PDB file of C-alpha atoms in Angstrom:
ATOM      1  CA  MET H1428     119.984-162.746 -25.141  1.00  0.00           C
ATOM      2  CA  GLY H1429     120.595-160.521 -22.104  1.00  0.00           C
ATOM      3  CA  ILE H1430     117.776-159.866 -19.694  1.00  0.00           C
ATOM      4  CA  LEU H1431     118.582-156.166 -19.529  1.00  0.00           C
ATOM      5  CA  THR H1432     118.078-154.266 -22.776  1.00  0.00           C
ATOM      6  CA  PRO H1433     120.306-151.230 -23.531  1.00  0.00           C
ATOM      7  CA  ASP H1434     117.433-148.893 -22.625  1.00  0.00           C
ATOM      8  CA  ILE H1435     116.892-150.573 -19.254  1.00  0.00           C
ATOM      9  CA  LYS H1436     120.635-150.541 -18.522  1.00  0.00           C
ATOM     10  CA  ASP H1437     120.814-146.856 -19.382  1.00  0.00           C
ATOM     11  CA  PHE H1438     117.835-146.115 -17.129  1.00  0.00           C
ATOM     12  CA  LEU H1439     119.351-148.034 -14.203  1.00  0.00           C
ATOM     13  CA  VAL H1440     122.753-146.379 -14.606  1.00  0.00           C
ATOM     14  CA  THR H1441     121.101-142.961 -14.728  1.00  0.00           C
ATOM     15  CA  ALA H1442     118.900-143.687 -11.703  1.00  0.00           C
ATOM     16  CA  ILE H1443     121.822-144.923  -9.589  1.00  0.00           C
ATOM     17  CA  ALA H1444     124.027-142.024 -10.707  1.00  0.00           C
ATOM     18  CA  LEU H1445     121.345-139.539  -9.657  1.00  0.00           C
ATOM     19  CA  MET H1446     121.333-141.033  -6.163  1.00  0.00           C
ATOM     20  CA  PHE H1447     125.048-140.166  -5.893  1.00  0.00           C
ATOM     21  CA  VAL H1448     124.089-136.596  -6.728  1.00  0.00           C
ATOM     22  CA  ILE H1449     120.800-135.870  -4.957  1.00  0.00           C
ATOM     23  CA  ILE H1450     121.354-137.619  -1.625  1.00  0.00           C
ATOM     24  CA  PRO H1451     124.707-135.978  -0.712  1.00  0.00           C
ATOM     25  CA  HIS H1452     123.329-132.570  -1.772  1.00  0.00           C
ATOM     26  CA  GLU H1453     120.276-132.819   0.480  1.00  0.00           C
ATOM     27  CA  ILE H1454     122.109-134.401   3.412  1.00  0.00           C
ATOM     28  CA  ALA H1455     124.615-131.530   3.243  1.00  0.00           C
ATOM     29  CA  HIS H1456     121.776-129.013   3.653  1.00  0.00           C
ATOM     30  CA  GLY H1457     120.237-130.972   6.505  1.00  0.00           C
ATOM     31  CA  TYR H1458     123.512-131.594   8.301  1.00  0.00           C
ATOM     32  CA  ALA H1459     124.563-127.940   8.034  1.00  0.00           C
ATOM     33  CA  SER H1460     121.203-126.949   9.504  1.00  0.00           C
ATOM     34  CA  TYR H1461     121.561-129.524  12.275  1.00  0.00           C
ATOM     35  CA  MET H1462     125.064-128.337  13.164  1.00  0.00           C
ATOM     36  CA  LEU H1463     123.741-124.775  13.406  1.00  0.00           C
ATOM     37  CA  GLY H1464     121.085-125.786  15.920  1.00  0.00           C
ATOM     38  CA  ASP H1465     118.025-126.670  13.807  1.00  0.00           C
ATOM     39  CA  SER H1466     116.966-130.313  13.975  1.00  0.00           C
ATOM     40  CA  THR H1467     113.960-129.870  11.655  1.00  0.00           C
ATOM     41  CA  ALA H1468     115.639-131.566   8.670  1.00  0.00           C
ATOM     42  CA  LYS H1469     116.925-134.391  10.870  1.00  0.00           C
ATOM     43  CA  ASP H1470     113.480-134.926  12.396  1.00  0.00           C
ATOM     44  CA  ASP H1471     112.002-135.001   8.875  1.00  0.00           C
ATOM     45  CA  GLY H1472     114.378-137.797   7.848  1.00  0.00           C
ATOM     46  CA  ARG H1473     116.520-135.618   5.604  1.00  0.00           C
ATOM     47  CA  LEU H1474     119.814-136.925   7.007  1.00  0.00           C
ATOM     48  CA  SER H1475     118.851-140.376   5.745  1.00  0.00           C
ATOM     49  CA  LEU H1476     120.402-142.215   2.789  1.00  0.00           C
ATOM     50  CA  ASN H1477     116.899-143.246   1.712  1.00  0.00           C
ATOM     51  CA  PRO H1478     116.401-141.578  -1.705  1.00  0.00           C
ATOM     52  CA  LEU H1479     112.616-141.475  -1.225  1.00  0.00           C
ATOM     53  CA  ASN H1480     113.146-138.873   1.500  1.00  0.00           C
ATOM     54  CA  HIS H1481     114.840-136.512  -0.944  1.00  0.00           C
ATOM     55  CA  ILE H1482     113.202-136.978  -4.337  1.00  0.00           C
ATOM     56  CA  ASP H1483     110.954-134.351  -5.883  1.00  0.00           C
ATOM     57  CA  PRO H1484     109.148-136.234  -8.714  1.00  0.00           C
ATOM     58  CA  LEU H1485     108.900-133.163 -10.954  1.00  0.00           C
ATOM     59  CA  GLY H1486     112.528-132.251 -10.344  1.00  0.00           C
ATOM     60  CA  ILE H1487     113.729-135.763 -11.146  1.00  0.00           C
ATOM     61  CA  LEU H1488     111.597-135.862 -14.296  1.00  0.00           C
ATOM     62  CA  ALA H1489     113.150-132.570 -15.363  1.00  0.00           C
ATOM     63  CA  MET H1490     116.626-134.014 -14.738  1.00  0.00           C
ATOM     64  CA  VAL H1491     115.969-137.039 -16.917  1.00  0.00           C
ATOM     65  CA  ILE H1492     114.194-135.188 -19.744  1.00  0.00           C
ATOM     66  CA  PHE H1493     115.864-131.769 -19.766  1.00  0.00           C
ATOM     67  CA  ARG H1494     119.056-132.683 -17.865  1.00  0.00           C
ATOM     68  CA  PHE H1495     118.309-129.905 -15.377  1.00  0.00           C
ATOM     69  CA  GLY H1496     116.345-130.471 -12.209  1.00  0.00           C
ATOM     70  CA  TRP H1497     116.086-130.303  -8.433  1.00  0.00           C
ATOM     71  CA  ALA H1498     115.338-132.337  -5.326  1.00  0.00           C
ATOM     72  CA  LYS H1499     112.825-131.869  -2.510  1.00  0.00           C
ATOM     73  CA  ALA H1500     113.504-128.719  -0.506  1.00  0.00           C
ATOM     74  CA  VAL H1501     114.991-129.338   2.934  1.00  0.00           C
ATOM     75  CA  PRO H1502     112.778-127.953   5.743  1.00  0.00           C
ATOM     76  CA  ILE H1503     114.621-125.297   7.729  1.00  0.00           C
ATOM     77  CA  ASN H1504     113.417-123.423  10.829  1.00  0.00           C
ATOM     78  CA  MET H1505     115.509-120.273  10.858  1.00  0.00           C
ATOM     79  CA  SER H1506     114.277-119.361  14.346  1.00  0.00           C
ATOM     80  CA  LYS H1507     116.289-122.303  15.697  1.00  0.00           C
ATOM     81  CA  ILE H1508     119.520-121.340  13.951  1.00  0.00           C
ATOM     82  CA  LYS H1509     122.194-120.225  16.389  1.00  0.00           C
ATOM     83  CA  GLY H1510     124.106-116.999  15.836  1.00  0.00           C
ATOM     84  CA  ASN H1511     123.675-114.698  12.851  1.00  0.00           C
ATOM     85  CA  LYS H1512     120.631-115.861  10.855  1.00  0.00           C
ATOM     86  CA  ASN H1513     121.914-114.537   7.525  1.00  0.00           C
ATOM     87  CA  ILE H1514     125.237-116.326   7.909  1.00  0.00           C
ATOM     88  CA  GLY H1515     123.337-119.450   8.900  1.00  0.00           C
ATOM     89  CA  MET H1516     121.117-119.209   5.818  1.00  0.00           C
ATOM     90  CA  PHE H1517     124.166-118.736   3.608  1.00  0.00           C
ATOM     91  CA  ILE H1518     126.001-121.760   5.056  1.00  0.00           C
ATOM     92  CA  ILE H1519     122.957-124.028   4.841  1.00  0.00           C
ATOM     93  CA  SER H1520     122.102-122.896   1.305  1.00  0.00           C
ATOM     94  CA  ILE H1521     125.581-123.250  -0.147  1.00  0.00           C
ATOM     95  CA  ALA H1522     126.360-126.569   1.584  1.00  0.00           C
ATOM     96  CA  GLY H1523     124.604-128.636  -1.095  1.00  0.00           C
ATOM     97  CA  VAL H1524     126.313-126.846  -3.983  1.00  0.00           C
ATOM     98  CA  VAL H1525     129.767-127.220  -2.405  1.00  0.00           C
ATOM     99  CA  THR H1526     129.093-130.916  -1.807  1.00  0.00           C
ATOM    100  CA  ASN H1527     128.107-131.394  -5.455  1.00  0.00           C
ATOM    101  CA  PHE H1528     131.302-129.774  -6.684  1.00  0.00           C
ATOM    102  CA  VAL H1529     133.438-131.860  -4.313  1.00  0.00           C
ATOM    103  CA  PHE H1530     131.760-135.080  -5.499  1.00  0.00           C
ATOM    104  CA  ALA H1531     132.084-133.956  -9.117  1.00  0.00           C
ATOM    105  CA  PHE H1532     135.810-133.362  -8.684  1.00  0.00           C
ATOM    106  CA  LEU H1533     136.357-136.745  -7.018  1.00  0.00           C
ATOM    107  CA  PHE H1534     134.463-138.591  -9.748  1.00  0.00           C
ATOM    108  CA  ALA H1535     136.279-136.551 -12.408  1.00  0.00           C
ATOM    109  CA  ILE H1536     139.550-137.915 -11.036  1.00  0.00           C
ATOM    110  CA  ILE H1537     138.133-141.456 -11.184  1.00  0.00           C
ATOM    111  CA  TYR H1538     136.847-140.890 -14.716  1.00  0.00           C
ATOM    112  CA  ALA H1539     140.208-139.491 -15.789  1.00  0.00           C
ATOM    113  CA  TYR H1540     141.884-142.642 -14.454  1.00  0.00           C
ATOM    114  CA  LEU H1541     139.503-144.861 -16.409  1.00  0.00           C
ATOM    115  CA  MET H1542     140.208-142.880 -19.574  1.00  0.00           C
ATOM    116  CA  VAL H1543     143.987-142.807 -19.083  1.00  0.00           C
ATOM    117  CA  LYS H1544     143.974-146.570 -18.461  1.00  0.00           C
ATOM    118  CA  ASN H1545     141.607-147.028 -21.434  1.00  0.00           C
ATOM    119  CA  SER H1546     139.068-148.914 -19.349  1.00  0.00           C
ATOM    120  CA  GLY H1547     136.895-151.261 -21.372  1.00  0.00           C
ATOM    121  CA  TYR H1548     134.099-151.290 -18.787  1.00  0.00           C
ATOM    122  CA  GLU H1549     131.502-149.298 -20.710  1.00  0.00           C
ATOM    123  CA  LEU H1550     128.842-149.234 -17.996  1.00  0.00           C
ATOM    124  CA  LEU H1551     131.351-148.245 -15.325  1.00  0.00           C
ATOM    125  CA  ASN H1552     132.751-145.484 -17.527  1.00  0.00           C
ATOM    126  CA  ARG H1553     129.249-144.183 -18.216  1.00  0.00           C
ATOM    127  CA  PHE H1554     128.223-144.344 -14.567  1.00  0.00           C
ATOM    128  CA  VAL H1555     131.268-142.413 -13.330  1.00  0.00           C
ATOM    129  CA  MET H1556     130.914-139.856 -16.126  1.00  0.00           C
ATOM    130  CA  MET H1557     127.234-139.321 -15.310  1.00  0.00           C
ATOM    131  CA  VAL H1558     127.879-138.883 -11.583  1.00  0.00           C
ATOM    132  CA  MET H1559     130.541-136.314 -12.450  1.00  0.00           C
ATOM    133  CA  TRP H1560     128.314-134.459 -14.932  1.00  0.00           C
ATOM    134  CA  TYR H1561     125.105-134.502 -12.872  1.00  0.00           C
ATOM    135  CA  ASN H1562     126.948-133.239  -9.793  1.00  0.00           C
ATOM    136  CA  VAL H1563     128.293-130.274 -11.734  1.00  0.00           C
ATOM    137  CA  MET H1564     124.870-129.724 -13.291  1.00  0.00           C
ATOM    138  CA  LEU H1565     123.046-129.730  -9.943  1.00  0.00           C
ATOM    139  CA  GLY H1566     125.675-127.491  -8.392  1.00  0.00           C
ATOM    140  CA  VAL H1567     125.523-124.913 -11.186  1.00  0.00           C
ATOM    141  CA  PHE H1568     121.754-125.139 -11.629  1.00  0.00           C
ATOM    142  CA  ASN H1569     121.173-124.560  -7.941  1.00  0.00           C
ATOM    143  CA  LEU H1570     123.114-121.304  -8.135  1.00  0.00           C
ATOM    144  CA  VAL H1571     120.372-119.858 -10.362  1.00  0.00           C
ATOM    145  CA  PRO H1572     118.821-117.181  -8.089  1.00  0.00           C
ATOM    146  CA  LEU H1573     115.205-118.325  -8.377  1.00  0.00           C
ATOM    147  CA  PRO H1574     113.156-120.189  -5.730  1.00  0.00           C
ATOM    148  CA  PRO H1575     113.197-123.031  -4.868  1.00  0.00           C
ATOM    149  CA  LEU H1576     116.874-123.193  -5.866  1.00  0.00           C
ATOM    150  CA  ASP H1577     119.699-122.594  -3.418  1.00  0.00           C
ATOM    151  CA  GLY H1578     120.910-119.577  -5.357  1.00  0.00           C
ATOM    152  CA  SER H1579     117.848-117.611  -4.281  1.00  0.00           C
ATOM    153  CA  LYS H1580     118.531-118.347  -0.603  1.00  0.00           C
ATOM    154  CA  ILE H1581     122.237-117.568  -0.982  1.00  0.00           C
ATOM    155  CA  LEU H1582     121.295-114.216  -2.494  1.00  0.00           C
ATOM    156  CA  LEU H1583     118.590-113.557   0.127  1.00  0.00           C
ATOM    157  CA  SER H1584     121.100-114.126   2.924  1.00  0.00           C
ATOM    158  CA  PHE H1585     122.584-110.752   1.931  1.00  0.00           C
ATOM    159  CA  MET H1586     119.205-109.021   1.611  1.00  0.00           C
ATOM    160  CA  PRO H1587     117.134-107.086   4.181  1.00  0.00           C
ATOM    161  CA  ASP H1588     114.111-108.730   5.803  1.00  0.00           C
ATOM    162  CA  ASP H1589     111.548-106.817   3.733  1.00  0.00           C
ATOM    163  CA  THR H1590     113.098-108.183   0.530  1.00  0.00           C
ATOM    164  CA  LYS H1591     113.020-111.708   1.961  1.00  0.00           C
ATOM    165  CA  TYR H1592     109.347-111.230   2.811  1.00  0.00           C
ATOM    166  CA  LEU H1593     108.464-110.170  -0.739  1.00  0.00           C
ATOM    167  CA  VAL H1594     110.297-113.139  -2.266  1.00  0.00           C
ATOM    168  CA  TYR H1595     108.656-115.621   0.099  1.00  0.00           C
ATOM    169  CA  LYS H1596     105.258-114.009  -0.515  1.00  0.00           C
ATOM    170  CA  TYR H1597     105.472-114.559  -4.272  1.00  0.00           C
ATOM    171  CA  GLU H1598     107.574-117.727  -4.123  1.00  0.00           C
ATOM    172  CA  ARG H1599     105.027-119.875  -5.973  1.00  0.00           C
ATOM    173  CA  TYR H1600     105.246-117.588  -8.998  1.00  0.00           C
ATOM    174  CA  PHE H1601     109.006-117.994  -9.094  1.00  0.00           C
ATOM    175  CA  TYR H1602     108.486-121.784  -9.108  1.00  0.00           C
ATOM    176  CA  PHE H1603     106.329-121.442 -12.193  1.00  0.00           C
ATOM    177  CA  ALA H1604     108.815-119.086 -13.866  1.00  0.00           C
ATOM    178  CA  LEU H1605     111.655-121.532 -13.218  1.00  0.00           C
ATOM    179  CA  PHE H1606     109.716-124.423 -14.737  1.00  0.00           C
ATOM    180  CA  ILE H1607     108.941-122.366 -17.849  1.00  0.00           C
ATOM    181  CA  LEU H1608     112.600-121.358 -18.189  1.00  0.00           C
ATOM    182  CA  VAL H1609     113.646-125.014 -17.978  1.00  0.00           C
ATOM    183  CA  MET H1610     110.946-126.181 -20.404  1.00  0.00           C
ATOM    184  CA  THR H1611     111.792-123.544 -23.012  1.00  0.00           C
ATOM    185  CA  GLY H1612     115.515-124.251 -22.882  1.00  0.00           C
ATOM    186  CA  VAL H1613     116.467-120.783 -21.640  1.00  0.00           C
ATOM    187  CA  VAL H1614     118.234-122.204 -18.591  1.00  0.00           C
ATOM    188  CA  SER H1615     120.091-124.704 -20.743  1.00  0.00           C
ATOM    189  CA  LYS H1616     121.423-122.005 -23.074  1.00  0.00           C
ATOM    190  CA  ILE H1617     122.717-119.966 -20.152  1.00  0.00           C
ATOM    191  CA  ILE H1618     124.288-122.561 -17.894  1.00  0.00           C
ATOM    192  CA  SER H1619     125.252-125.432 -20.254  1.00  0.00           C
ATOM    193  CA  PRO H1620     128.518-123.703 -21.290  1.00  0.00           C
ATOM    194  CA  ILE H1621     129.336-123.130 -17.619  1.00  0.00           C
ATOM    195  CA  ILE H1622     128.666-126.776 -16.784  1.00  0.00           C
ATOM    196  CA  MET H1623     130.842-128.045 -19.621  1.00  0.00           C
ATOM    197  CA  SER H1624     133.653-125.654 -18.687  1.00  0.00           C
ATOM    198  CA  ILE H1625     133.674-126.943 -15.093  1.00  0.00           C
ATOM    199  CA  VAL H1626     133.422-130.589 -16.197  1.00  0.00           C
ATOM    200  CA  ASN H1627     136.339-130.151 -18.593  1.00  0.00           C
ATOM    201  CA  PHE H1628     138.340-128.264 -15.958  1.00  0.00           C
ATOM    202  CA  PHE H1629     137.889-131.022 -13.362  1.00  0.00           C
ATOM    203  CA  PHE H1630     138.561-133.771 -15.913  1.00  0.00           C
ATOM    204  CA  ASN H1631     141.739-132.091 -17.200  1.00  0.00           C
ATOM    205  CA  ILE H1632     143.048-131.784 -13.657  1.00  0.00           C
ATOM    206  CA  GLY H1633     142.353-135.492 -13.185  1.00  0.00           C
ATOM    207  CA  VAL H1634     144.203-136.376 -16.386  1.00  0.00           C
ATOM    208  CA  LYS H1635     147.223-134.321 -15.324  1.00  0.00           C
ATOM    209  CA  ILE H1636     147.248-136.044 -11.936  1.00  0.00           C
ATOM    210  CA  TRP H1637     147.196-139.544 -13.403  1.00  0.00           C
ATOM    211  CA  VAL H1638     149.643-138.798 -16.213  1.00  0.00           C
ATOM    212  CA  THR H1639     152.076-137.451 -13.612  1.00  0.00           C
ATOM    213  CA  ILE H1640     151.617-140.473 -11.337  1.00  0.00           C
ATOM    214  CA  LEU H1641     151.492-143.241 -13.942  1.00  0.00           C
ATOM    215  CA  VAL H1642     154.116-142.060 -16.431  1.00  0.00           C
TER     216      VAL H1642
END
């Protein structure tokens, strides 16, 4: 009898896969901020590979249960950002999403290879598939324009200061609204088709690449 039951294996695969999703996303935010002149994220340990520095317990729980979630917000001091503040906010905010899509595409190519070669390594197949899917999920989910998600900051980077002030003033209410939308399945109904379309698009590109190379 194996020491690891199927449930424990599934939990471990999911937990490790999430690290390949959350850590790059948060480091991308922190590194973009650092390159633009703000060392706040770096000083707070957000350029670290240590997952404990990036995990938001509620966001991770939402990921596991509802398959939609978030990580701990990266601290940014906009007063330290060099150049145009709005451009800086846009770059920092979108860095995590772009990183997720890049990772998703790379793992989609790996997953396509495993499928084309008919890999019999079930755990490996599942791990690669989950990294691909969760990266797309986090990327798409973070484009929802509600705090604390990146989409809100991307949108605010185009807005006047008085609008930013109002959003920041009532930010805690947006947090609550987002949680309710996730809990009730509203978010899932809206973005699940988008996620699956992107996953299938990346995977199909991967299949075409490997069929061309291997045939």
